[in-house]
Coordinates of C-alpha atoms (C1' of nucleotides) in Angstrom, one line a residue:
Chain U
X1 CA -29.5 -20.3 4.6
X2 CA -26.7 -18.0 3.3
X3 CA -23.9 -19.6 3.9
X4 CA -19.9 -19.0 4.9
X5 CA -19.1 -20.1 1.9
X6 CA -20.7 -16.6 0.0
X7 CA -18.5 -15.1 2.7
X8 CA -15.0 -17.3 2.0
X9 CA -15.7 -17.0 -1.9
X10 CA -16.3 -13.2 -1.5
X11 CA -13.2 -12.3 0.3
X12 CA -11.8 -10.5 -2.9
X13 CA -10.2 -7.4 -1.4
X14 CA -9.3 -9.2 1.8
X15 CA -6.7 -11.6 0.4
X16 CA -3.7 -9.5 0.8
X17 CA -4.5 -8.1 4.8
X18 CA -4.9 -11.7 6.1
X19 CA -1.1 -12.5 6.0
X20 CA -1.5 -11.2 9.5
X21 CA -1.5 -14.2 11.0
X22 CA 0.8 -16.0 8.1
X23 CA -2.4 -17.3 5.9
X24 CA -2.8 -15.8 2.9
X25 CA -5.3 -18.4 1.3
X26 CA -8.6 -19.3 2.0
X27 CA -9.1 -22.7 4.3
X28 CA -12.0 -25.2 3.0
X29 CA -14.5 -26.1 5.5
X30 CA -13.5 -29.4 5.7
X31 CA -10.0 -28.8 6.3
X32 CA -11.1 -26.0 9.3
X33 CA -12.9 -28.7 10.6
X34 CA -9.5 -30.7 10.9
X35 CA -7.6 -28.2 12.3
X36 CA -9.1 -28.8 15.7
X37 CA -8.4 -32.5 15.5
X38 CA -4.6 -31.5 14.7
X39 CA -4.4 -29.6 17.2
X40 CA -5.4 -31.6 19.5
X41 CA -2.8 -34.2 18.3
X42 CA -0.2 -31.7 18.6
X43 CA -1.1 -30.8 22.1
X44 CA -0.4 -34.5 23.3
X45 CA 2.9 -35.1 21.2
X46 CA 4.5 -31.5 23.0
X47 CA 3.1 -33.5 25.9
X48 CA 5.0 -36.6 25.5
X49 CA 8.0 -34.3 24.6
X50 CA 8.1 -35.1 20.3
X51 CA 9.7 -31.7 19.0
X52 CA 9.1 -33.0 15.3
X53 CA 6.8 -35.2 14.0
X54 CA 5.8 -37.1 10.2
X55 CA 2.7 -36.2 8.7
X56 CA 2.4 -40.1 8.6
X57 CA 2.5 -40.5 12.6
X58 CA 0.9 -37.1 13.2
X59 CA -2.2 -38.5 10.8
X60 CA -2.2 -41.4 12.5
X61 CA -2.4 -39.7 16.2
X62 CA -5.4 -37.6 14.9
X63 CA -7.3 -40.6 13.0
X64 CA -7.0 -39.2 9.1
X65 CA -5.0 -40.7 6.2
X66 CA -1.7 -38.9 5.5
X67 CA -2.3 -37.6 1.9
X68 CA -5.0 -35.6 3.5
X69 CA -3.3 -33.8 6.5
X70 CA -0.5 -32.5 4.3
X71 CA -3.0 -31.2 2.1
X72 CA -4.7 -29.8 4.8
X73 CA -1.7 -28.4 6.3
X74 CA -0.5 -27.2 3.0
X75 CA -3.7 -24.1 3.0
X76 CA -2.1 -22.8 5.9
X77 CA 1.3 -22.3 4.1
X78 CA 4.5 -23.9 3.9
X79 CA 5.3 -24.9 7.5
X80 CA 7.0 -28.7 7.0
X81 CA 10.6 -29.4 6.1
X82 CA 10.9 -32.4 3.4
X83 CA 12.7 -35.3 4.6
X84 CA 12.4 -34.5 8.2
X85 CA 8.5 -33.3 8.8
X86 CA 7.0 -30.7 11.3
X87 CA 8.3 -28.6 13.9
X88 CA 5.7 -29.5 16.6
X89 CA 6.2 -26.4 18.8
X90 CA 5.6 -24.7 15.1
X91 CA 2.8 -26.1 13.7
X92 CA 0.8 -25.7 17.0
X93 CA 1.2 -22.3 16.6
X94 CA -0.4 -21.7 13.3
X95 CA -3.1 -23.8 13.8
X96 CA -3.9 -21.6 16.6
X97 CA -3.6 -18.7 14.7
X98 CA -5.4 -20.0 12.1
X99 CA -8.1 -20.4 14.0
X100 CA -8.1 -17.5 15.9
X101 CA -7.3 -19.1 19.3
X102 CA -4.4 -16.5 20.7
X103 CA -7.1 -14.2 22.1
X104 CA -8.4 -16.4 24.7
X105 CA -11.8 -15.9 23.2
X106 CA -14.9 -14.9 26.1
X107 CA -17.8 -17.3 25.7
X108 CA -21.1 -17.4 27.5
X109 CA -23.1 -20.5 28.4
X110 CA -26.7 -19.9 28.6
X111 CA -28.8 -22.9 30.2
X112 CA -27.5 -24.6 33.5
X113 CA -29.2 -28.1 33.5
X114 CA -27.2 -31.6 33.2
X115 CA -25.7 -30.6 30.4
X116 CA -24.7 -27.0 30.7
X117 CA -23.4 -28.0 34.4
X118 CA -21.0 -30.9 31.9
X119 CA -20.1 -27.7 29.6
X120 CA -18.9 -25.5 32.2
X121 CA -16.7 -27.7 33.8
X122 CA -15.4 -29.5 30.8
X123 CA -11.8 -28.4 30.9
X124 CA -11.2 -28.4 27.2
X125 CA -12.8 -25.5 27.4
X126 CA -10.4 -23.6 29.2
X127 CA -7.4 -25.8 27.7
X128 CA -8.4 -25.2 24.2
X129 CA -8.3 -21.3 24.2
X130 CA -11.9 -20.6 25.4
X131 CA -12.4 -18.9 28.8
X132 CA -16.3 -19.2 30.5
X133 CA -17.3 -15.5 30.7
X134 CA -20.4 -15.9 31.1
X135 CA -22.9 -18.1 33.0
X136 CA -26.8 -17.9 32.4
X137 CA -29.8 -19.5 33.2
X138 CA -33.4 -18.4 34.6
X139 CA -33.8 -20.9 37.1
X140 CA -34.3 -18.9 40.8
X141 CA -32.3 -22.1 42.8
X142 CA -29.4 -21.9 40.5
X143 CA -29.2 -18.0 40.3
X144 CA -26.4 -17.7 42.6
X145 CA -24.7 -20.5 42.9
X146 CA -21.2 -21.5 41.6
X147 CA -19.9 -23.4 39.1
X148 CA -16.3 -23.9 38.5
X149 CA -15.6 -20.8 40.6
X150 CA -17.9 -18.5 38.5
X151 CA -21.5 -17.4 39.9
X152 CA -24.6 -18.1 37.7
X153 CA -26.4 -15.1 36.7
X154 CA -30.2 -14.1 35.7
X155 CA -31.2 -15.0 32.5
X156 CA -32.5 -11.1 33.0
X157 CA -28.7 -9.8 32.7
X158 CA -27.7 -11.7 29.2
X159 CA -27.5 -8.2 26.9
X160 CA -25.9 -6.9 29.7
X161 CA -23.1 -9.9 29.9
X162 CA -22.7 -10.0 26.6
X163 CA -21.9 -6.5 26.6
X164 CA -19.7 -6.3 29.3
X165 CA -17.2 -8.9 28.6
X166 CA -17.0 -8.2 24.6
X167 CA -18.7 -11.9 24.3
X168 CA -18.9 -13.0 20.4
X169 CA -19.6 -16.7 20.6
X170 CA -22.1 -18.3 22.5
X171 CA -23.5 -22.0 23.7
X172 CA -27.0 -22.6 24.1
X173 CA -27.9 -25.6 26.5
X174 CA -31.9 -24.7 27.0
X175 CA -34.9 -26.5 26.2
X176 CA -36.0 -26.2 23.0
X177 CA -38.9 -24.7 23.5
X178 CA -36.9 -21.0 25.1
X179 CA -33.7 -21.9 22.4
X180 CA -35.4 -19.1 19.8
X181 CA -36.0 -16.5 22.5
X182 CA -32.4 -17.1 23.7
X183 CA -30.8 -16.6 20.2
X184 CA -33.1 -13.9 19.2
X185 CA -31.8 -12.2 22.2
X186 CA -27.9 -13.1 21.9
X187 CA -27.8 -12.1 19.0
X188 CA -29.7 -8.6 19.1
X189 CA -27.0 -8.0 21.9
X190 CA -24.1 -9.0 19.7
X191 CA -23.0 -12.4 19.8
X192 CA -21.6 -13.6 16.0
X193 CA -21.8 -17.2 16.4
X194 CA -23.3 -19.9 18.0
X195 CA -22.8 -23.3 19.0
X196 CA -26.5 -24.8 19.7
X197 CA -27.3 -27.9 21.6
X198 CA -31.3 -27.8 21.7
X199 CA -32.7 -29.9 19.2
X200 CA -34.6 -27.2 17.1
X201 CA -33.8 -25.0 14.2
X202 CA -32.4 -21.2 15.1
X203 CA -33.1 -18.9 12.7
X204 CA -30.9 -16.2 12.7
X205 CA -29.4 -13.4 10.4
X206 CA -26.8 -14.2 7.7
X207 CA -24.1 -12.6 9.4
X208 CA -24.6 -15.0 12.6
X209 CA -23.3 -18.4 12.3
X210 CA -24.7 -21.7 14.5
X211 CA -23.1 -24.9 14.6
X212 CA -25.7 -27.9 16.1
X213 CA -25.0 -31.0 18.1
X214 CA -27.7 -32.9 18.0
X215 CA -27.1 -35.8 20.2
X216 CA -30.0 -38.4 19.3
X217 CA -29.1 -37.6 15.8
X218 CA -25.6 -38.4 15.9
X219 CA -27.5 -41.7 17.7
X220 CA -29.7 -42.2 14.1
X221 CA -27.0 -42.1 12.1
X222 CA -24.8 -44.7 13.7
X223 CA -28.1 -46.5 13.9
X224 CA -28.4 -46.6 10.2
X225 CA -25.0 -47.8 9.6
X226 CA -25.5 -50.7 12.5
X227 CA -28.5 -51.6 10.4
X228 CA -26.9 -51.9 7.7
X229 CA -24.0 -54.0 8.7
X230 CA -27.3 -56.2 9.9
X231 CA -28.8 -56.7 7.5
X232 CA -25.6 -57.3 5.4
X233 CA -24.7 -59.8 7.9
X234 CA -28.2 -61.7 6.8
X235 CA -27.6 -61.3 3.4
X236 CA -24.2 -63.3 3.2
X237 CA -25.3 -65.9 5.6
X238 CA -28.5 -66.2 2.9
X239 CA -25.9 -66.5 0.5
X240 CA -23.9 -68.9 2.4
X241 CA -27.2 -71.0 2.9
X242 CA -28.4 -70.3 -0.5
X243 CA -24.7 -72.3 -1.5
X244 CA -24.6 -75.3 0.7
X245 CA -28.7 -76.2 0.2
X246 CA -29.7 -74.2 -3.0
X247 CA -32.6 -72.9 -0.8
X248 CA -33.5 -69.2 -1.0
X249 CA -34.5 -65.9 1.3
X250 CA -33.8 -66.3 4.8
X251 CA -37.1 -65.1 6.5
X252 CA -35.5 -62.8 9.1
X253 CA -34.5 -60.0 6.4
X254 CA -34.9 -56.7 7.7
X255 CA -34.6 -57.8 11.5
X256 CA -31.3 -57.1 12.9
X257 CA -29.4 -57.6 15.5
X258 CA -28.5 -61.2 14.9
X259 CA -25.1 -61.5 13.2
Chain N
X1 CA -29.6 -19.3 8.7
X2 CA -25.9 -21.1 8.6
X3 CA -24.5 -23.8 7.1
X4 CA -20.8 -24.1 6.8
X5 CA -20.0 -26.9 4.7
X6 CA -22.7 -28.5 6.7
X7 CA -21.1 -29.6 9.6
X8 CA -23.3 -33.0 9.7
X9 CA -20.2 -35.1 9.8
X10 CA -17.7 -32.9 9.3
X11 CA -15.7 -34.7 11.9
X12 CA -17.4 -37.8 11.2
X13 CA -17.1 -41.7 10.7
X14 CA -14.4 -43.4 9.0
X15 CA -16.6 -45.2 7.4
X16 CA -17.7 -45.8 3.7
X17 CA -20.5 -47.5 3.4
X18 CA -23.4 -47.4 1.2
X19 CA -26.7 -49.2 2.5
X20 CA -28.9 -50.9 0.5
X21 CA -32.5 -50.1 1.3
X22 CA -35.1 -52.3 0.4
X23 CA -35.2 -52.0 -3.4
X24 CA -31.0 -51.6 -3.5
X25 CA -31.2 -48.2 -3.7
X26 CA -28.0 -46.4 -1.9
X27 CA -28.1 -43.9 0.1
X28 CA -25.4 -41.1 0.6
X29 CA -23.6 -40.4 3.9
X30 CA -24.4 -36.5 3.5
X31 CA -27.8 -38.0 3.1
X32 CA -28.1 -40.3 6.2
X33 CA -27.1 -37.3 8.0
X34 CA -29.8 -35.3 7.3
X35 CA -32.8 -37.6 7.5
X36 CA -32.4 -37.4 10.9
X37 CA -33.2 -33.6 10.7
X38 CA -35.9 -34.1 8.5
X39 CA -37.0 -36.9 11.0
X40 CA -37.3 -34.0 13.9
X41 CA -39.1 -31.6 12.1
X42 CA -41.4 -34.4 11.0
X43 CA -42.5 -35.1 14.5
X44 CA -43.3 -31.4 15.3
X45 CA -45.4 -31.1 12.0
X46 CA -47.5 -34.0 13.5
X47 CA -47.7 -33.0 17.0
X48 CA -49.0 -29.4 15.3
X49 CA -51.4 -31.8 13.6
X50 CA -50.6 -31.3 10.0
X51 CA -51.0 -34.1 7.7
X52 CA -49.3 -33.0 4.2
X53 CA -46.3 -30.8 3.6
X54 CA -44.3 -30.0 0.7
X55 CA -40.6 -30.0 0.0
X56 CA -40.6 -26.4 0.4
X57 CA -41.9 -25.5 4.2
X58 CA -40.5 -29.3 5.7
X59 CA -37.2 -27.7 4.0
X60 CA -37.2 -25.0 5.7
X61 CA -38.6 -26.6 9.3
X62 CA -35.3 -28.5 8.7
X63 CA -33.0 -25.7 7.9
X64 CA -32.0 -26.9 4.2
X65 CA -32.6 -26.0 0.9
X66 CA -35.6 -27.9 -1.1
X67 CA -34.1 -28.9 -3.8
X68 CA -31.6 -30.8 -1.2
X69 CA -34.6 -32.0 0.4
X70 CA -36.1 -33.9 -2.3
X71 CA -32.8 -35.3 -3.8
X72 CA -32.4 -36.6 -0.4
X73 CA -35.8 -37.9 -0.1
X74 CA -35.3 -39.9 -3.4
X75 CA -33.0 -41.4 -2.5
X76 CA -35.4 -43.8 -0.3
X77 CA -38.3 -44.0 -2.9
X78 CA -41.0 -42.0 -4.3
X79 CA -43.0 -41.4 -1.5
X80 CA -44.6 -37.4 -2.4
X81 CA -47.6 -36.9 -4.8
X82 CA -46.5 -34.4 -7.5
X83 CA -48.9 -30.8 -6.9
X84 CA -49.4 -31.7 -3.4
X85 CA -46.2 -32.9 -1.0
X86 CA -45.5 -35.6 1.3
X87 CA -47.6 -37.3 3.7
X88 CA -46.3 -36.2 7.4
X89 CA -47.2 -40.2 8.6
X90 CA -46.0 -42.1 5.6
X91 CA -42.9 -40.4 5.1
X92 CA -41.8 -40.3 8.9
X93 CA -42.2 -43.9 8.7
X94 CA -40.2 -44.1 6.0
X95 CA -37.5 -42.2 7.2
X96 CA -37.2 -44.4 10.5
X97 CA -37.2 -47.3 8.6
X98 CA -34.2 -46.4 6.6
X99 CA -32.0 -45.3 9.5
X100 CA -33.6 -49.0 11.4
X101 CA -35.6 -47.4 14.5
X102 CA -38.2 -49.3 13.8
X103 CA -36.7 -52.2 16.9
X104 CA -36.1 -49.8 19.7
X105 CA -32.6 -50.4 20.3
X106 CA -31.1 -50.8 23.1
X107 CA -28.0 -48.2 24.0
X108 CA -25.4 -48.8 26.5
X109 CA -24.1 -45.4 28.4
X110 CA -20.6 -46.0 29.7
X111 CA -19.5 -42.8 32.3
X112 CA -21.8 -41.1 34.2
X113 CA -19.9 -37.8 35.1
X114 CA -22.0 -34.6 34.3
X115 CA -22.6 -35.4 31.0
X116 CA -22.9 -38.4 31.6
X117 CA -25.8 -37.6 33.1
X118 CA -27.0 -35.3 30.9
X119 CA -27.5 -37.8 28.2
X120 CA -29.0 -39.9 30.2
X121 CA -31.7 -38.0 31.4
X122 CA -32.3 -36.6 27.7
X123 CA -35.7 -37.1 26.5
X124 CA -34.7 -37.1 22.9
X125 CA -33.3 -40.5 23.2
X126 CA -36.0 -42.4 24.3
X127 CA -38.3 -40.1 22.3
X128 CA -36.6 -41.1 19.3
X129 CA -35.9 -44.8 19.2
X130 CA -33.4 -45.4 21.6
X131 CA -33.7 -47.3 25.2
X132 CA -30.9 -46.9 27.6
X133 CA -30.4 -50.3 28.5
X134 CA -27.5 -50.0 30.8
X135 CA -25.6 -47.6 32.4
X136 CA -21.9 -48.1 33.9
X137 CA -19.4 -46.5 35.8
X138 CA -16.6 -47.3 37.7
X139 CA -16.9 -45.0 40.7
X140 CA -18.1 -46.8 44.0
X141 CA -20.2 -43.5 44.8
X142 CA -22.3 -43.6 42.1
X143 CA -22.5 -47.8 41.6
X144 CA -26.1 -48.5 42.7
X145 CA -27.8 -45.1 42.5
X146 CA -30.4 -44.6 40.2
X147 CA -30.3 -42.2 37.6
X148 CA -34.1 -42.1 35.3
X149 CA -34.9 -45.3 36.9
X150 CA -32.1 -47.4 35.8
X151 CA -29.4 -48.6 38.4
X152 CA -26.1 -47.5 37.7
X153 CA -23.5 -50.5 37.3
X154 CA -19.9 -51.1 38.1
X155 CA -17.9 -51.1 35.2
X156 CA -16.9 -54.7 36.0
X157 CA -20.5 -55.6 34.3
X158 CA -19.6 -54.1 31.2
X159 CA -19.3 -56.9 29.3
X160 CA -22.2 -58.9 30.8
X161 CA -24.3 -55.8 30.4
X162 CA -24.0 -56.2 26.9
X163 CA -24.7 -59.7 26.3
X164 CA -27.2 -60.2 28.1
X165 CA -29.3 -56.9 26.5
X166 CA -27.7 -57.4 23.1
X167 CA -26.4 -54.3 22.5
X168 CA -24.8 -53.1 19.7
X169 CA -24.7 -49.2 20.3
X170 CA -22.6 -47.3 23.1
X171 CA -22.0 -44.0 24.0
X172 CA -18.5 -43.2 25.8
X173 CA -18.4 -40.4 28.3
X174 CA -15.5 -41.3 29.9
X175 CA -12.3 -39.3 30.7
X176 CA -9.9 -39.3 27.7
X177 CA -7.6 -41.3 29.6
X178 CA -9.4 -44.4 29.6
X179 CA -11.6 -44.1 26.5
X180 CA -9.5 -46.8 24.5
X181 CA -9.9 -49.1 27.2
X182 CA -13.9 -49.0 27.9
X183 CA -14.0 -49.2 23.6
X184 CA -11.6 -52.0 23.9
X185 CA -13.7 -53.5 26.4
X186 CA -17.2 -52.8 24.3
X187 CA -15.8 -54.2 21.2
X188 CA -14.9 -57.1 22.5
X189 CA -18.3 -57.4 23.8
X190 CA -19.7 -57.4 20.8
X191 CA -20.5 -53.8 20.2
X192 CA -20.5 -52.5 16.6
X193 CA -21.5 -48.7 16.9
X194 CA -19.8 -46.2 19.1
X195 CA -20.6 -42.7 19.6
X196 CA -17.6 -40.7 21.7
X197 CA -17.6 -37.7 23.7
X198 CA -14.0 -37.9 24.9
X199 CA -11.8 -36.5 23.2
X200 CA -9.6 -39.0 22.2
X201 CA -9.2 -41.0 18.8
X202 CA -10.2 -44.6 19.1
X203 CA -8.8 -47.7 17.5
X204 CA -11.4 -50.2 16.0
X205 CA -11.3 -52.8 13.7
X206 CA -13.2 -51.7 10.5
X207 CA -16.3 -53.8 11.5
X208 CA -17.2 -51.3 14.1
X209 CA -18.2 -47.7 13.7
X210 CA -17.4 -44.4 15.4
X211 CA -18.7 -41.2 15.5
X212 CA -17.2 -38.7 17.6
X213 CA -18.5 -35.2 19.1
X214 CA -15.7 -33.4 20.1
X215 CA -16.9 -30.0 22.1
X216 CA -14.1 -27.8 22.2
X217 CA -13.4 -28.7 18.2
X218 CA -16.8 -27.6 18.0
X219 CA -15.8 -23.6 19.1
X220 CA -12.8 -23.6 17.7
X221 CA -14.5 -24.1 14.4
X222 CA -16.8 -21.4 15.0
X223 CA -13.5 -19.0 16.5
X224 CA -12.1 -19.5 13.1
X225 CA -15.3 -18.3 11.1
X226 CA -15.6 -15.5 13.8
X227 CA -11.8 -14.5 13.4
X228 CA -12.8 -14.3 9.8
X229 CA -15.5 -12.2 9.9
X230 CA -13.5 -9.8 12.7
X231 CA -10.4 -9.5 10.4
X232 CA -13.2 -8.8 7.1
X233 CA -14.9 -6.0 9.3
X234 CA -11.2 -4.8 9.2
X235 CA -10.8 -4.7 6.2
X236 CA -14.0 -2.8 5.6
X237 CA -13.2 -0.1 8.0
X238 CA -9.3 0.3 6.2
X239 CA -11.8 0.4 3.1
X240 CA -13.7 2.8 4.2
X241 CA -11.2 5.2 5.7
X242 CA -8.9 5.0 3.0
X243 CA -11.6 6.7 0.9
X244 CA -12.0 8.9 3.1
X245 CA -8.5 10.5 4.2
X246 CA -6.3 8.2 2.4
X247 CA -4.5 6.4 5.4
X248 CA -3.5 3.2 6.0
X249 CA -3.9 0.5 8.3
X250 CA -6.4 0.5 11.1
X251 CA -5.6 -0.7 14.8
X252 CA -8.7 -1.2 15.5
X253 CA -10.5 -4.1 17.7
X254 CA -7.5 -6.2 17.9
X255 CA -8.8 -9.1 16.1
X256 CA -6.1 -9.5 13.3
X257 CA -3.6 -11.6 14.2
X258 CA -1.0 -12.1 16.2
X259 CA 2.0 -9.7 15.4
Chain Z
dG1 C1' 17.1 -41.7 1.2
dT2 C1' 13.1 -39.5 3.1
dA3 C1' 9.1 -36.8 3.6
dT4 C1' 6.7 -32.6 2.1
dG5 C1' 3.8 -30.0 -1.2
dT6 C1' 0.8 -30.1 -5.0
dG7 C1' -1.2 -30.6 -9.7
dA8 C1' -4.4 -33.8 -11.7
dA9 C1' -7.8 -37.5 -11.4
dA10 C1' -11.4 -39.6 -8.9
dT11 C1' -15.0 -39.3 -6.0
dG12 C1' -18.8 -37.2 -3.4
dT13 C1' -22.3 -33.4 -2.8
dT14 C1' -25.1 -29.6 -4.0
dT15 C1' -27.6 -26.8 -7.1
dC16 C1' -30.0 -26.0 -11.3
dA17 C1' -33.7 -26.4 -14.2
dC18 C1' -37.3 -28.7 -16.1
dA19 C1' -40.0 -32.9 -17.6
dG20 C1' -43.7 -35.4 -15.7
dC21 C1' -47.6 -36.0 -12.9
dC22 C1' -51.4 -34.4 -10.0
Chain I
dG1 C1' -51.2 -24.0 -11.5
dG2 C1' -48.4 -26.4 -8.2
dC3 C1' -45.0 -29.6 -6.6
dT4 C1' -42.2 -33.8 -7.0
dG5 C1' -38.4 -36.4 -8.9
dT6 C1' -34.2 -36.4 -11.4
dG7 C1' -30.7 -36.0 -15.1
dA8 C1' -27.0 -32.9 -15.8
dA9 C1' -23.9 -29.1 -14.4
dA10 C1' -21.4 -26.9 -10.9
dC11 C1' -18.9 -27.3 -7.0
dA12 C1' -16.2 -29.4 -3.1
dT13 C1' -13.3 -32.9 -1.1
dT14 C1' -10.4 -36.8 -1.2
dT15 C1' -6.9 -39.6 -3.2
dC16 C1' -3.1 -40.5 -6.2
dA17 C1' 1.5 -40.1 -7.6
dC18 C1' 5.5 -37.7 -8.2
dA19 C1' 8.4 -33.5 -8.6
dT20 C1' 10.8 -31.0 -5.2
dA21 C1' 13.6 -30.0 -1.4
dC22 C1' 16.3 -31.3 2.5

DNA sequence: GTATGTGAAATGTTTCACAGCC
DNA sequence: GGCTGTGAAACATTTCACATAC
């Protein structure tokens, strides 16, 4: 579990080159995070024509308070005019930069079930900077076949994928029982980072990164919060009762769903 | 193995809440988060049939530190035994408990497009406390198939759907375009929990919860820690060659920035 | 007047390190 | 001896509030 933030802290020497791209300071995690969301925003005010835009309104159109997105915006430099706000056309721009989005980055998507099938043709994909390079999966009836125009290749010709197309980032869609194999494999031909959708654990080697989405977690945790609202709810109405009749616990504690 | 600043919720809830478990203990969001990791890796220890683990190997089963492990772990009680660990059965039920999948509940899936689909037909929900109780779309062609056994309904039953089922949880996999609607729709309905795949923000009143997983923010996060480590292997190599014949800038690999 | 950019305070999270118990 | 549970320290993020610039 070494982590980016070793590699963020240690950047020392590298302060000075990064100006590159117009961002000379180091971006928090959280704040990268963001980005995307901005982003996002962005695209659909140049969409409905808006050339400038508030950080008020434009935190508003991506769902965070407004203190927050000019702090946000203020790590990637100076890019806002006071009184007025940002340059729309502007701002998208180093956020893409930023995030390293101007070189139409080649990703492979190994595993063609339900979900891989909803990957490949999600068109944020291709709308957000990513092109498809790549698709894998081991299963002879789908070998072959198209999807979205690109043909699905042997699981057998990954390394060679990989190596071909220059492919640093990578999404696993497998079982998780093959989702180590895969990885261990990815990443001995090169990839750099991964975005994993099997519900295990990869263990891989500091310089690789994975990002999870673990969908019946992301279930768990609302579940938690839904709980609590229920049992909240029984606690006030035991209050309430506990008022009006000066009687005591209501018997249902710890059963939700009745609010 | 990777952690950027965990990722758990880095695009998360807007929400703030603090649950109180059965003695009033709180528990953090960063914390909530988690136990469903630990809650996965708990499961696999008892299919492999072990009955005790300590802090140290479920930590690492779960991909987190121990010391983060057993501060989170505290937070619901104290449920190890000092010199020996935590037992597997106990604690799992302890950790279900806490996030309330102890009732089963029952999970409306609104869009059934690819992944759609996909989530529906993953195992992990129903293997971890969740029972699709309805599915909805609001194309003719797929109104009345059957996808795991369950009809498929017209969207115009949303709302009766969800009465009659009592459901408080929904998962959104609708186009963009419509995703404030259907939540509209659900909310009224009485749902309290939403988890979104379109990538869209939602309005809600602050009774109801969102979490959102948003793909393509997803690789755009890791293209920025990527970019990063492209433009520090840079760096290296000017390192390296300035030592060795004093020259500048290298060209190399094109990963730098935009000029 | 208006809205950005940012120090400083408040809040939240992780890590440390060790007392306490088996 | 080994491992949990937890205060306290270190670190990270969010919010506040206002000086600064247009």
């Amino acid at each position: 579990m070494t982590a980016h933030r070793d590699q963020l802290d240690a950047l020392g020497v590298a302060a000075d080159h990064r100006q590159a791209n117009g961002a000379g300071r180091t971006v928090p995690d959280a704040t990268v995070a963001r980005l995307a969301l901005y982003l996002r925003a962005l695209t659909s005010l140049a969409d409905a024509g808006t050339a400038t835009v508030s950080s008020e309104s434009l935190a508003s159109a991506a769902g965070v308070n407004s203190a927050k997105l000019r702090k946000d915006l203020s790590y990637l430099g100076s890019y806002g005019v006071r009184g007025v706000g940002y340059d729309v056309e502007l701002l998208t721009e180093q956020i893409r930069s930023t995030l390293g989005l101007n070189q139409n980055r080649a990703v492979a998507l190994i595993g063609l079930g339900h979900l891989g099938q909803a990957l490949a043709g999600y068109a944020g994909f291709a709308s957000r900077g990513f092109r498809i390079a790549a698709l894998v999966d081991n299963d002879a009836a789908l070998v072959g076949t198209f999807v979205r125009g690109l043909a699905v290749q042997h699981s057998d010709e990954l390394e060679n994928l990989v190596r071909a197309e220059d492919i640093s980032i990578a999404v696993i869609a497998v079982p998780a029982s093959v989702a180590q194999e895969v990885c261990d494999r990815l990443v001995a031909a090169g990839v750099t980072s991964i975005l994993n959708f099997a519900p295990a654990v990869l263990n891989v080697p500091p310089h690789v990164d994975v990002r999870k989405v673990d969908l019946a977690a992301e279930l768990q945790i609302l579940s938690f919060h839904d709980n609590r609202k229920a049992v909240q709810a029984d606690i006030e109405a035991d209050a309430a009762l506990a008022h009006s009749n000066g009687a005591g616990l209501s018997a249902r504690a710890g059963q939700a769903g009745t609010a």
